[in-house]
Short mmCIF file of C-alpha atoms in Angstrom, two decimals:
data_model
loop_
_atom_site.label_atom_id
_atom_site.label_comp_id
_atom_site.label_asym_id
_atom_site.label_seq_id
_atom_site.Cartn_x
_atom_site.Cartn_y
_atom_site.Cartn_z
CA UNK A 1 7.57 -16.90 -19.65
CA UNK A 2 10.11 -19.70 -19.27
CA UNK A 3 8.49 -22.48 -17.31
CA UNK A 4 11.67 -24.48 -17.00
CA UNK A 5 14.48 -22.10 -16.00
CA UNK A 6 17.99 -23.56 -16.17
CA UNK A 7 19.23 -24.49 -12.73
CA UNK A 8 22.78 -25.36 -11.61
CA UNK A 9 23.16 -28.79 -10.05
CA UNK A 10 23.64 -29.11 -6.29
CA UNK A 11 27.40 -29.57 -6.59
CA UNK A 12 27.89 -26.69 -9.01
CA UNK A 13 30.14 -23.94 -7.66
CA UNK A 14 28.00 -21.45 -9.57
CA UNK A 15 24.88 -20.09 -7.94
CA UNK A 16 22.46 -17.93 -9.92
CA UNK A 17 23.62 -14.94 -7.88
CA UNK A 18 27.28 -15.51 -8.74
CA UNK A 19 26.33 -16.14 -12.34
CA UNK A 20 24.37 -12.89 -12.41
CA UNK A 21 27.29 -11.01 -10.87
CA UNK A 22 29.61 -12.37 -13.52
CA UNK A 23 27.17 -11.71 -16.30
CA UNK A 24 26.59 -8.19 -15.09
CA UNK A 25 30.30 -7.45 -14.92
CA UNK A 26 30.89 -8.86 -18.38
CA UNK A 27 27.81 -7.48 -20.04
CA UNK A 28 26.99 -4.35 -18.12
CA UNK A 29 27.76 -1.99 -20.99
CA UNK A 30 25.44 -3.91 -23.25
CA UNK A 31 22.66 -3.79 -20.66
CA UNK A 32 22.93 -0.04 -20.35
CA UNK A 33 22.92 0.41 -24.10
CA UNK A 34 19.95 -1.89 -24.45
CA UNK A 35 17.84 -0.23 -21.78
CA UNK A 36 18.75 3.42 -22.09
CA UNK A 37 15.46 4.08 -23.83
CA UNK A 38 13.49 2.88 -20.78
CA UNK A 39 14.31 6.01 -18.82
CA UNK A 40 17.19 7.68 -17.13
CA UNK A 41 16.96 5.91 -13.72
CA UNK A 42 17.93 2.56 -15.18
CA UNK A 43 20.67 4.03 -17.32
CA UNK A 44 21.97 6.10 -14.43
CA UNK A 45 21.76 3.15 -12.07
CA UNK A 46 23.66 0.72 -14.23
CA UNK A 47 26.13 3.18 -15.69
CA UNK A 48 26.84 4.94 -12.41
CA UNK A 49 26.05 8.38 -13.77
CA UNK A 50 25.06 11.04 -11.28
CA UNK A 51 21.53 12.16 -10.57
CA UNK A 52 20.80 15.46 -8.90
CA UNK A 53 21.36 15.35 -5.14
CA UNK A 54 18.06 14.76 -3.41
CA UNK A 55 16.51 12.82 -6.31
CA UNK A 56 14.53 9.70 -5.47
CA UNK A 57 14.75 6.94 -8.07
CA UNK A 58 11.72 4.67 -8.37
CA UNK A 59 10.99 1.59 -10.47
CA UNK A 60 7.53 0.18 -11.00
CA UNK A 61 5.50 -2.19 -13.16
CA UNK A 62 2.28 -0.25 -13.67
CA UNK A 63 0.71 0.26 -17.09
CA UNK A 64 -2.79 1.07 -18.35
CA UNK A 65 -5.13 2.76 -15.89
CA UNK A 66 -2.78 2.04 -12.98
CA UNK A 67 0.04 3.73 -14.85
CA UNK A 68 -2.04 6.86 -15.47
CA UNK A 69 -3.09 7.10 -11.83
CA UNK A 70 0.48 6.53 -10.67
CA UNK A 71 1.66 9.38 -12.89
CA UNK A 72 -0.82 11.68 -11.16
CA UNK A 73 0.57 10.60 -7.79
CA UNK A 74 4.19 11.04 -8.89
CA UNK A 75 3.40 14.53 -10.16
CA UNK A 76 1.87 15.37 -6.79
CA UNK A 77 5.05 14.17 -5.04
CA UNK A 78 7.14 16.43 -7.26
CA UNK A 79 4.78 19.32 -6.48
CA UNK A 80 5.12 18.60 -2.76
CA UNK A 81 8.92 18.68 -3.10
CA UNK A 82 8.82 21.85 -5.16
CA UNK A 83 11.03 20.41 -7.88
CA UNK A 84 10.60 18.31 -10.99
CA UNK A 85 14.06 16.90 -10.30
CA UNK A 86 13.02 15.41 -6.95
CA UNK A 87 11.96 12.14 -8.57
CA UNK A 88 12.99 10.01 -11.53
CA UNK A 89 10.66 7.08 -12.19
CA UNK A 90 10.85 4.22 -14.68
CA UNK A 91 8.11 1.77 -15.64
CA UNK A 92 8.80 -1.75 -16.90
CA UNK A 93 6.58 -4.58 -18.16
CA UNK A 94 5.62 -6.76 -15.21
CA UNK A 95 6.47 -10.42 -14.75
CA UNK A 96 9.67 -12.41 -14.43
CA UNK A 97 11.76 -9.93 -16.54
CA UNK A 98 10.92 -7.08 -14.16
CA UNK A 99 12.08 -9.01 -11.11
CA UNK A 100 15.23 -10.04 -12.96
CA UNK A 101 15.98 -6.34 -13.63
CA UNK A 102 15.55 -5.50 -9.94
CA UNK A 103 17.80 -8.42 -8.98
CA UNK A 104 20.50 -7.50 -11.52
CA UNK A 105 20.59 -3.86 -10.49
CA UNK A 106 20.76 -4.73 -6.80
CA UNK A 107 23.54 -7.26 -7.32
CA UNK A 108 25.39 -4.54 -9.24
CA UNK A 109 24.85 -2.13 -6.33
CA UNK A 110 22.94 0.26 -8.60
CA UNK A 111 19.30 -0.32 -7.70
CA UNK A 112 16.63 2.35 -7.46
CA UNK A 113 15.96 3.89 -4.05
CA UNK A 114 12.46 2.40 -4.03
CA UNK A 115 10.82 -0.26 -6.20
CA UNK A 116 7.43 -1.93 -6.44
CA UNK A 117 7.03 -5.65 -5.91
CA UNK A 118 4.12 -8.01 -5.49
CA UNK A 119 4.17 -9.31 -1.94
CA UNK A 120 4.26 -12.86 -3.29
CA UNK A 121 7.50 -12.04 -5.12
CA UNK A 122 9.14 -9.95 -2.38
CA UNK A 123 9.86 -13.01 -0.25
CA UNK A 124 12.00 -14.44 -3.06
CA UNK A 125 14.01 -11.21 -3.22
CA UNK A 126 14.36 -11.19 0.57
CA UNK A 127 15.52 -14.81 0.59
CA UNK A 128 18.26 -13.83 -1.87
CA UNK A 129 19.44 -11.04 0.43
CA UNK A 130 18.42 -8.32 -2.04
CA UNK A 131 16.15 -6.25 0.23
CA UNK A 132 16.62 -3.95 3.21
CA UNK A 133 14.61 -4.96 6.29
CA UNK A 134 11.73 -2.61 7.10
CA UNK A 135 12.35 -2.14 10.81
CA UNK A 136 10.32 -0.07 13.25
CA UNK A 137 13.06 2.56 13.04
CA UNK A 138 12.81 2.71 9.25
CA UNK A 139 9.03 3.08 9.44
CA UNK A 140 9.38 5.81 12.06
CA UNK A 141 11.41 7.92 9.61
CA UNK A 142 8.10 8.51 7.79
CA UNK A 143 5.91 8.53 10.88
CA UNK A 144 4.62 5.02 10.16
CA UNK A 145 4.22 1.88 12.25
CA UNK A 146 3.04 -1.69 11.68
CA UNK A 147 -0.33 -0.84 13.21
CA UNK A 148 -1.03 1.47 10.27
CA UNK A 149 -1.59 -1.48 7.91
CA UNK A 150 -4.04 -4.28 7.28
CA UNK A 151 -2.65 -7.16 9.29
CA UNK A 152 -3.27 -9.84 6.63
CA UNK A 153 -1.13 -7.91 4.14
CA UNK A 154 1.40 -6.98 6.83
CA UNK A 155 1.92 -10.63 7.75
CA UNK A 156 2.40 -11.43 4.06
CA UNK A 157 5.14 -8.76 3.98
CA UNK A 158 7.38 -10.86 6.19
CA UNK A 159 10.05 -13.39 5.40
CA UNK A 160 11.30 -15.52 8.28
CA UNK A 161 9.75 -13.08 10.76
CA UNK A 162 11.28 -9.90 9.29
CA UNK A 163 9.30 -7.32 7.29
CA UNK A 164 10.76 -6.58 3.85
CA UNK A 165 7.93 -4.74 2.10
CA UNK A 166 5.36 -2.02 2.78
CA UNK A 167 1.98 -3.06 1.29
CA UNK A 168 0.31 -0.44 -0.87
CA UNK A 169 -2.94 -2.32 -1.60
CA UNK A 170 -4.71 -5.64 -1.78
CA UNK A 171 -6.00 -6.63 -5.19
CA UNK A 172 -8.51 -9.50 -4.94
CA UNK A 173 -10.33 -11.58 -7.54
CA UNK A 174 -13.88 -10.19 -7.56
CA UNK A 175 -17.36 -10.53 -9.07
CA UNK A 176 -18.60 -7.95 -11.58
CA UNK A 177 -22.32 -7.92 -12.44
CA UNK A 178 -24.49 -6.40 -15.14
CA UNK A 179 -27.12 -4.50 -13.17
CA UNK A 180 -29.79 -4.59 -15.89
CA UNK A 181 -29.46 -8.35 -16.39
CA UNK A 182 -29.43 -9.03 -12.66
CA UNK A 183 -32.51 -6.86 -12.21
CA UNK A 184 -34.34 -8.82 -14.90
CA UNK A 185 -33.19 -12.04 -13.24
CA UNK A 186 -34.51 -10.96 -9.83
CA UNK A 187 -31.01 -11.00 -8.32
CA UNK A 188 -30.97 -7.48 -6.88
CA UNK A 189 -31.90 -6.53 -3.34
CA UNK A 190 -34.15 -3.62 -2.28
CA UNK A 191 -31.10 -1.32 -2.36
CA UNK A 192 -30.54 -2.04 -6.04
CA UNK A 193 -27.34 -3.94 -5.35
CA UNK A 194 -26.69 -7.64 -5.91
CA UNK A 195 -28.45 -9.66 -3.20
CA UNK A 196 -26.16 -11.99 -1.22
CA UNK A 197 -25.36 -15.32 -2.85
CA UNK A 198 -24.47 -18.16 -0.52
CA UNK A 199 -23.41 -21.74 -1.17
CA UNK A 200 -22.91 -23.80 -4.32
CA UNK A 201 -26.66 -24.21 -4.86
CA UNK A 202 -27.24 -20.49 -4.40
CA UNK A 203 -24.52 -19.79 -6.97
CA UNK A 204 -25.99 -22.22 -9.48
CA UNK A 205 -29.47 -20.76 -8.96
CA UNK A 206 -28.09 -17.26 -9.59
CA UNK A 207 -26.26 -18.41 -12.73
CA UNK A 208 -29.40 -20.16 -13.99
CA UNK A 209 -31.49 -17.02 -13.48
CA UNK A 210 -28.79 -14.89 -15.09
CA UNK A 211 -28.58 -17.22 -18.10
CA UNK A 212 -32.34 -17.09 -18.64
CA UNK A 213 -32.39 -13.28 -18.37
CA UNK A 214 -29.37 -12.72 -20.62
CA UNK A 215 -30.06 -15.40 -23.18
CA UNK A 216 -26.36 -16.22 -23.03
CA UNK A 217 -24.53 -17.31 -19.90
CA UNK A 218 -24.89 -16.91 -16.19
CA UNK A 219 -21.20 -16.04 -15.64
CA UNK A 220 -18.03 -15.66 -17.67
CA UNK A 221 -14.33 -15.68 -16.88
CA UNK A 222 -11.31 -16.29 -19.06
CA UNK A 223 -10.44 -19.94 -19.59
CA UNK A 224 -7.80 -19.42 -22.31
CA UNK A 225 -4.82 -17.06 -22.68
CA UNK A 226 -4.88 -16.14 -19.00
CA UNK A 227 -3.33 -18.84 -16.81
CA UNK A 228 -3.24 -16.56 -13.77
CA UNK A 229 -7.00 -16.02 -13.96
CA UNK A 230 -7.63 -19.76 -14.07
CA UNK A 231 -5.43 -20.13 -10.99
CA UNK A 232 -7.26 -17.34 -9.15
CA UNK A 233 -10.65 -18.98 -9.84
CA UNK A 234 -9.49 -22.37 -8.62
CA UNK A 235 -7.57 -20.99 -5.62
CA UNK A 236 -10.58 -18.98 -4.46
CA UNK A 237 -12.89 -22.00 -4.44
CA UNK A 238 -10.33 -24.51 -3.12
CA UNK A 239 -9.39 -22.33 -0.16
CA UNK A 240 -13.05 -21.80 0.78
CA UNK A 241 -13.26 -25.49 1.69
CA UNK A 242 -12.65 -26.97 5.11
CA UNK A 243 -9.57 -29.16 5.03
CA UNK A 244 -7.86 -27.36 2.17
CA UNK A 245 -4.09 -27.32 2.49
CA UNK A 246 -1.57 -25.14 0.66
CA UNK A 247 -0.67 -26.63 -2.71
CA UNK A 248 2.99 -26.30 -1.70
CA UNK A 249 4.72 -25.72 1.64
CA UNK A 250 8.18 -25.53 3.26
CA UNK A 251 9.16 -22.65 0.94
CA UNK A 252 8.20 -24.77 -2.03
CA UNK A 253 10.09 -27.93 -1.02
CA UNK A 254 6.92 -29.95 -0.41
CA UNK A 255 3.76 -30.49 -2.46
CA UNK A 256 0.94 -30.55 0.10
CA UNK A 257 -2.15 -30.18 -2.10
CA UNK A 258 -5.21 -32.14 -0.95
CA UNK A 259 -5.71 -34.12 -4.14
CA UNK A 260 -9.24 -35.27 -3.36
CA UNK A 261 -10.42 -31.76 -2.52
CA UNK A 262 -8.69 -30.29 -5.58
CA UNK A 263 -10.28 -32.91 -7.85
CA UNK A 264 -13.75 -32.29 -6.46
CA UNK A 265 -13.31 -28.51 -6.80
CA UNK A 266 -12.29 -28.85 -10.44
CA UNK A 267 -15.21 -31.21 -11.10
CA UNK A 268 -17.62 -28.63 -9.70
CA UNK A 269 -16.09 -25.86 -11.82
CA UNK A 270 -16.38 -28.06 -14.92
CA UNK A 271 -20.01 -28.88 -14.12
CA UNK A 272 -20.97 -25.22 -14.55
CA UNK A 273 -19.60 -25.35 -18.09
CA UNK A 274 -21.32 -28.65 -18.85
CA UNK A 275 -24.65 -27.17 -17.68
CA UNK A 276 -24.20 -24.27 -20.10
CA UNK A 277 -23.98 -21.73 -17.28
CA UNK A 278 -20.43 -20.67 -18.25
CA UNK A 279 -18.57 -20.75 -21.59
CA UNK A 280 -15.90 -23.39 -22.15
CA UNK A 281 -13.50 -21.37 -24.28
CA UNK A 282 -13.21 -17.62 -23.89
CA UNK A 283 -10.41 -15.16 -23.27
CA UNK A 284 -10.55 -12.07 -21.06
CA UNK A 285 -11.80 -9.60 -23.71
CA UNK A 286 -14.42 -12.09 -24.80
CA UNK A 287 -15.56 -12.78 -21.23
CA UNK A 288 -15.79 -9.05 -20.53
CA UNK A 289 -17.70 -8.36 -23.72
CA UNK A 290 -20.32 -10.98 -22.88
CA UNK A 291 -21.08 -9.23 -19.58
CA UNK A 292 -20.73 -5.69 -20.96
CA UNK A 293 -23.26 -6.43 -23.76
CA UNK A 294 -25.79 -8.11 -21.49
CA UNK A 295 -25.08 -11.66 -22.67
CA UNK A 296 -23.98 -12.72 -19.20
CA UNK A 297 -25.03 -11.66 -15.71
CA UNK A 298 -21.58 -12.00 -14.15
CA UNK A 299 -17.90 -11.65 -15.03
CA UNK A 300 -15.01 -12.64 -12.74
CA UNK A 301 -11.50 -11.21 -12.79
CA UNK A 302 -9.22 -8.96 -10.77
CA UNK A 303 -10.73 -5.71 -9.53
CA UNK A 304 -8.37 -3.74 -11.81
CA UNK A 305 -10.77 -4.43 -14.68
CA UNK A 306 -13.00 -1.68 -13.22
CA UNK A 307 -11.23 0.82 -15.46
CA UNK A 308 -12.28 -1.12 -18.56
CA UNK A 309 -15.86 -1.48 -17.33
CA UNK A 310 -16.09 2.24 -16.59
CA UNK A 311 -15.00 3.00 -20.15
CA UNK A 312 -18.07 1.24 -21.63
CA UNK A 313 -20.64 3.91 -22.42
CA UNK A 314 -24.06 3.18 -20.95
CA UNK A 315 -22.95 0.11 -18.96
CA UNK A 316 -24.64 -0.12 -15.56
CA UNK A 317 -22.55 -2.50 -13.49
CA UNK A 318 -21.62 -3.34 -9.93
CA UNK A 319 -18.82 -5.16 -8.14
CA UNK A 320 -18.72 -7.26 -5.00
CA UNK A 321 -16.58 -9.84 -3.28
CA UNK A 322 -16.80 -13.29 -4.85
CA UNK A 323 -19.43 -15.11 -2.78
CA UNK A 324 -18.65 -17.81 -0.26
CA UNK A 325 -19.76 -21.04 -1.93
CA UNK A 326 -18.26 -23.43 0.59
CA UNK A 327 -17.30 -23.34 4.26
CA UNK A 328 -15.34 -20.13 4.86
CA UNK A 329 -14.76 -16.81 3.07
CA UNK A 330 -11.60 -16.84 0.95
CA UNK A 331 -10.48 -15.07 -2.19
CA UNK A 332 -7.20 -15.22 -4.08
CA UNK A 333 -5.32 -11.93 -3.91
CA UNK A 334 -1.93 -10.28 -3.93
CA UNK A 335 -0.62 -6.86 -2.92
CA UNK A 336 1.53 -4.26 -4.62
CA UNK A 337 4.19 -3.19 -2.15
CA UNK A 338 7.15 -0.84 -1.82
CA UNK A 339 10.56 -2.44 -1.31
CA UNK A 340 13.95 -0.93 -0.55
CA UNK A 341 16.56 -2.81 -2.61
CA UNK A 342 19.75 -3.43 -0.63
CA UNK A 343 22.37 -0.73 -1.20
CA UNK A 344 24.68 1.63 0.67
CA UNK A 345 22.50 4.51 1.88
CA UNK A 346 23.02 7.54 4.02
CA UNK A 347 20.42 8.40 6.65
CA UNK A 348 19.28 11.25 4.42
CA UNK A 349 18.78 8.91 1.46
CA UNK A 350 16.80 6.47 3.57
CA UNK A 351 14.65 9.25 4.98
CA UNK A 352 14.02 10.61 1.50
CA UNK A 353 13.00 7.15 0.23
CA UNK A 354 10.58 6.66 3.11
CA UNK A 355 9.18 10.14 2.59
CA UNK A 356 8.38 9.16 -0.99
CA UNK A 357 6.65 5.97 0.20
CA UNK A 358 4.60 7.98 2.72
CA UNK A 359 3.51 10.39 -0.02
CA UNK A 360 2.30 7.48 -2.16
CA UNK A 361 0.39 5.96 0.78
CA UNK A 362 -1.24 9.31 1.56
CA UNK A 363 -2.51 9.41 -2.03
CA UNK A 364 -4.22 6.06 -1.58
CA UNK A 365 -7.65 7.32 -2.62
CA UNK A 366 -6.31 8.13 -6.07
CA UNK A 367 -4.87 4.62 -6.22
CA UNK A 368 -8.12 3.04 -4.96
CA UNK A 369 -10.05 4.49 -7.90
CA UNK A 370 -8.35 1.78 -9.96
CA UNK A 371 -10.07 -0.91 -7.90
CA UNK A 372 -7.29 -1.70 -5.42
CA UNK A 373 -8.18 -1.91 -1.74
CA UNK A 374 -5.92 0.32 0.40
CA UNK A 375 -3.92 -1.49 3.07
CA UNK A 376 -2.88 1.79 4.74
CA UNK A 377 -5.59 2.07 7.39
CA UNK A 378 -5.89 5.89 7.51
CA UNK A 379 -7.01 5.65 3.87
CA UNK A 380 -8.93 2.36 4.23
CA UNK A 381 -11.04 3.80 7.09
CA UNK A 382 -11.52 7.23 5.52
CA UNK A 383 -14.92 8.53 4.32
CA UNK A 384 -13.23 9.43 1.06
CA UNK A 385 -12.42 5.81 0.25
CA UNK A 386 -15.78 4.50 1.45
CA UNK A 387 -17.51 6.95 -0.90
CA UNK A 388 -15.87 5.39 -3.98
CA UNK A 389 -18.39 3.01 -5.53
CA UNK A 390 -18.31 0.24 -6.56
CA UNK A 391 -14.61 0.04 -5.65
CA UNK A 392 -15.16 0.04 -1.88
CA UNK A 393 -17.89 -2.63 -1.98
CA UNK A 394 -15.40 -5.46 -1.50
CA UNK A 395 -13.11 -3.75 1.02
CA UNK A 396 -13.56 -6.52 3.59
CA UNK A 397 -11.69 -8.98 1.35
CA UNK A 398 -8.46 -7.65 2.87
CA UNK A 399 -9.33 -9.68 5.97
CA UNK A 400 -9.58 -13.06 4.22
CA UNK A 401 -7.31 -12.65 1.20
CA UNK A 402 -5.35 -15.78 0.31
CA UNK A 403 -1.84 -15.15 -1.04
CA UNK A 404 0.07 -17.61 -3.19
CA UNK A 405 2.34 -19.89 -1.13
CA UNK A 406 5.98 -18.88 -0.82
CA UNK A 407 8.51 -20.55 -3.11
CA UNK A 408 11.19 -19.47 -5.55
CA UNK A 409 8.90 -20.53 -8.40
CA UNK A 410 5.69 -19.03 -6.95
CA UNK A 411 3.94 -15.66 -6.77
CA UNK A 412 2.08 -13.42 -9.21
CA UNK A 413 2.98 -14.09 -12.83
CA UNK A 414 5.19 -17.02 -11.82
CA UNK A 415 5.81 -20.50 -13.17
CA UNK A 416 3.60 -21.81 -10.34
CA UNK A 417 0.57 -19.86 -11.60
CA UNK A 418 1.31 -20.94 -15.16
CA UNK A 419 1.56 -24.63 -14.25
CA UNK A 420 -1.61 -24.74 -12.17
CA UNK A 421 -3.63 -22.20 -14.14
CA UNK A 422 -3.00 -23.70 -17.56
CA UNK A 423 -4.12 -27.11 -16.32
CA UNK A 424 -7.24 -25.70 -14.69
CA UNK A 425 -8.01 -24.08 -18.04
CA UNK A 426 -7.80 -27.46 -19.80
CA UNK A 427 -10.44 -28.82 -17.43
CA UNK A 428 -12.73 -25.88 -18.13
CA UNK A 429 -12.27 -26.39 -21.86
CA UNK A 430 -13.12 -30.11 -21.56
CA UNK A 431 -9.68 -31.18 -22.77
CA UNK A 432 -8.75 -33.17 -19.66
CA UNK A 433 -10.45 -34.63 -16.62
CA UNK A 434 -10.21 -33.24 -13.08
CA UNK A 435 -8.41 -36.42 -11.97
CA UNK A 436 -5.81 -36.19 -14.75
CA UNK A 437 -5.38 -32.47 -14.12
CA UNK A 438 -4.61 -32.94 -10.42
CA UNK A 439 -2.13 -35.71 -11.21
CA UNK A 440 -0.42 -33.45 -13.77
CA UNK A 441 -0.28 -30.50 -11.35
CA UNK A 442 1.21 -32.68 -8.61
CA UNK A 443 3.81 -34.18 -10.93
CA UNK A 444 4.97 -30.81 -12.27
CA UNK A 445 5.04 -29.14 -8.86
CA UNK A 446 7.08 -32.04 -7.47
CA UNK A 447 9.66 -31.40 -10.20
CA UNK A 448 9.96 -27.79 -9.04
CA UNK A 449 9.98 -28.85 -5.38
CA UNK A 450 12.93 -31.14 -6.08
CA UNK A 451 14.85 -28.45 -7.97
CA UNK A 452 17.33 -26.40 -5.91
CA UNK A 453 16.49 -22.73 -5.52
CA UNK A 454 18.54 -20.94 -8.20
CA UNK A 455 18.71 -17.70 -6.21
#
C-alpha cells in the first residue's frame, strides 16, 4: 500500500480524474490484456464487448470463507433467474487497488452494474461523482425503503445528505473466548456464556484470571503485520471515552484528535502488555493460535475470523461484543455495501441491478454465517438469524458501531488506518512511548490534511 500517493499541486491543470481519463484512453488495451484472466466482466467492461442481454455484471472483493458463501448466494440468484447467463461476477483482491479498478472502469464508462464497497470508501467514490444516488425511487424498484435498514449503517451510507450505498452488513471488532479456559478461570455465567465484563478494572481482573488459568496470556490480538487491527483496537477504546473527538474532521481537512485522551488510551493499552496480560509482539495467526490452543482466554479481531475458529477441531469457543471499559459502548466497525457505479442505464437495467441487490439481501442468513451482522432488518429481526450462534451474540453492535471518519485518505484498508495502526503497534511492542506516538500520528495526519484531494 502506498502511504504517500503522488498528488498534483493546487495550481496543476491535471486532476487525478483527468489523469486517469488520459491514462485509460492511452493504456486501455494494456489494461484489458493484463486483466483478462480475472474474469469476463472486467474484460467485457473495458473492451466494450457484448454480454448477453439481461446479464447483471457484479464486482466484489470477497475471498476466503466470505468468497465461498458469496458463491452460494450468486448461484441461488442464477437459479432464481433460471439462467446461468443472468449474472457474471468477478472477484478482486481488496484494498486500494480494488477501488482504483472501480474508479477507472467508471471513468471509462464501462463499470459493472453493481459493485461492493466498504461504506467508509463509498463516500470517496461519491465525492468524485462516480456513484449513482440511491433515491427512494431506486429503492422502490426492488420493494425496498430506508426503513428496511439499520439506521447507523444507513446514515453512514450518505454523502452530503444523499444516499450512495445500500449496506449489506456491519462487521465489528469483537471478543472471541476459549470456553474451557474461561470456565477454569471462573469467567462464565450460569448459562455457560461469558459473564459480563465492565470497566477497565473488570477487564484487567478477567485478563488476570484468564492468564492464571491458561498459563499464557489473558488476551491476544495482533500487534504486528496488521495495522488495521491495531487501529480497530485503539479506535474501540478511544471512542468509548467521554470527550473523545474524531481523529480527523471536515472531510479530512482538520486533525481534531484529543491528544491527551489518545495518549492516556495508548498508555492503558501498553500497561496490559507490561503486566504480562497480553503479548507484545504477535501477528494474527499467532494471536489466534494462542487462544485456539488454550494459552490465552481471549482473542480480539474482526468477527470474520469465526470461519477460522470453526475450522479448529475440538475448539469450544464463544464470541461477544467487546466490553465497555469506559463511559459508553463503542466498537470500531465498517459495512460491506452495494453501490451502483455511474453509467448510462435504461430503466430495465436499473431494475435488474436492484433485483440482484434484493436477492443478495434476502440471502442475508447465508452471509451472516460468516460473522457479519445483517443490516437488512427483515433478516436482522428474523428467528433464523437469531438462531445462529455465536454469530448473533453481538448483533446489538450495529447500534453503536463507530465508522472511520470521512476523508480521501481514510476508510478500511486506507493510508489513514496504516498511519495510525502502525504507530499504535509500535506502542504495544514497546518501541515508542504513547506521547511520541500521538505526536507522530498528529504530524502525519496533518500532512494528509494539508494535501489536496487527488480525486
